[in-house]
């Protein structure tokens, strides 16, 4: 499992615990394919800043590794909007 520099930066600026992206990836409640970014997306409910939030991690699977690309909490309705628009397809 590899964290790309963009993800490392997001962890710092959003003050997200370093272990959270891998935990979301491994224990995802839902997975999607993002047609716009060409990344797969893992989503899990997590307590973040004292609230239960859906956190998404975008990632790429390669033959020999998984690269975690970015992480962020989803806004209410954001997942539904991306699915309904056709941007995200369920895996």
Tab-separated table of C-alpha atoms in Angstrom:
chain	number	residue	atom	x	y	z
A	1	UNK	CA	0.000	0.000	0.000
A	2	UNK	CA	1.453	3.340	-1.056
A	3	UNK	CA	0.342	6.857	-0.166
A	4	UNK	CA	0.964	9.237	-3.079
A	5	UNK	CA	2.296	12.736	-2.249
A	6	UNK	CA	-1.121	14.337	-2.853
A	7	UNK	CA	-2.681	12.110	-0.180
A	8	UNK	CA	0.174	12.878	2.238
A	9	UNK	CA	-0.498	16.594	1.724
A	10	UNK	CA	-4.248	16.162	2.291
A	11	UNK	CA	-3.603	14.303	5.538
A	12	UNK	CA	-1.574	17.244	6.806
A	13	UNK	CA	-3.883	20.073	5.784
A	14	UNK	CA	-7.061	18.281	6.911
A	15	UNK	CA	-5.429	16.925	10.086
A	16	UNK	CA	-6.551	13.389	9.262
A	17	UNK	CA	-4.924	10.520	11.185
A	18	UNK	CA	-2.268	8.785	9.085
A	19	UNK	CA	-3.831	5.323	9.455
A	20	UNK	CA	-7.317	6.388	8.332
A	21	UNK	CA	-6.900	6.105	4.514
A	22	UNK	CA	-5.752	2.496	4.727
A	23	UNK	CA	-8.519	1.669	7.222
A	24	UNK	CA	-11.166	3.130	4.869
A	25	UNK	CA	-9.672	1.243	1.917
A	26	UNK	CA	-9.600	-2.107	3.749
A	27	UNK	CA	-12.990	-1.792	5.517
A	28	UNK	CA	-15.042	0.126	2.938
A	29	UNK	CA	-18.817	-0.141	3.192
A	30	UNK	CA	-19.202	0.859	-0.468
A	31	UNK	CA	-16.971	0.971	-3.541
A	32	UNK	CA	-17.380	2.904	-6.776
A	33	UNK	CA	-15.529	3.635	-9.986
A	34	UNK	CA	-15.176	7.358	-10.756
A	35	UNK	CA	-15.536	7.821	-14.514
A	36	UNK	CA	-14.240	11.397	-14.367
A	37	UNK	CA	-10.981	10.714	-12.511
A	38	UNK	CA	-10.436	7.067	-13.525
A	39	UNK	CA	-9.927	6.110	-9.840
A	40	UNK	CA	-11.746	3.621	-7.704
A	41	UNK	CA	-13.394	5.024	-4.567
A	42	UNK	CA	-13.832	3.429	-1.143
A	43	UNK	CA	-16.349	4.910	1.315
A	44	UNK	CA	-16.820	4.258	5.004
A	45	UNK	CA	-18.609	5.954	7.909
A	46	UNK	CA	-15.998	7.286	10.343
A	47	UNK	CA	-16.048	9.562	13.345
A	48	UNK	CA	-14.226	12.658	12.054
A	49	UNK	CA	-14.036	15.935	13.966
A	50	UNK	CA	-16.607	14.696	16.483
A	51	UNK	CA	-19.188	13.765	13.838
A	52	UNK	CA	-20.027	10.526	12.069
A	53	UNK	CA	-19.156	11.260	8.435
A	54	UNK	CA	-18.760	9.379	5.184
A	55	UNK	CA	-15.088	9.481	4.247
A	56	UNK	CA	-13.967	8.670	0.722
A	57	UNK	CA	-10.566	7.441	-0.380
A	58	UNK	CA	-9.694	7.415	-4.073
A	59	UNK	CA	-7.202	4.741	-5.099
A	60	UNK	CA	-5.602	2.916	-8.009
A	61	UNK	CA	-4.960	-0.831	-8.061
A	62	UNK	CA	-1.862	-2.070	-9.854
A	63	UNK	CA	-0.586	-5.627	-10.258
A	64	UNK	CA	1.899	-5.265	-7.402
A	65	UNK	CA	0.433	-2.522	-5.174
A	66	UNK	CA	-2.446	-0.228	-4.291
A	67	UNK	CA	-1.872	3.531	-4.423
A	68	UNK	CA	-4.107	5.689	-2.242
A	69	UNK	CA	-4.576	8.975	-4.087
A	70	UNK	CA	-6.708	11.289	-1.931
A	71	UNK	CA	-9.098	11.403	1.015
A	72	UNK	CA	-11.885	13.698	2.084
A	73	UNK	CA	-15.173	13.727	3.989
A	74	UNK	CA	-18.202	13.709	1.703
A	75	UNK	CA	-20.750	16.478	1.999
A	76	UNK	CA	-24.358	15.413	2.636
A	77	UNK	CA	-25.843	14.351	-0.700
A	78	UNK	CA	-22.509	14.371	-2.529
A	79	UNK	CA	-22.363	10.589	-2.986
A	80	UNK	CA	-25.980	10.420	-4.175
A	81	UNK	CA	-25.401	13.243	-6.669
A	82	UNK	CA	-22.335	11.550	-8.146
A	83	UNK	CA	-24.160	8.229	-8.492
A	84	UNK	CA	-27.293	9.815	-9.992
A	85	UNK	CA	-25.266	11.863	-12.476
A	86	UNK	CA	-23.511	8.696	-13.652
A	87	UNK	CA	-20.081	9.879	-12.539
A	88	UNK	CA	-19.736	7.066	-9.972
A	89	UNK	CA	-20.587	3.466	-10.856
A	90	UNK	CA	-21.007	0.898	-8.100
A	91	UNK	CA	-18.369	-1.854	-8.030
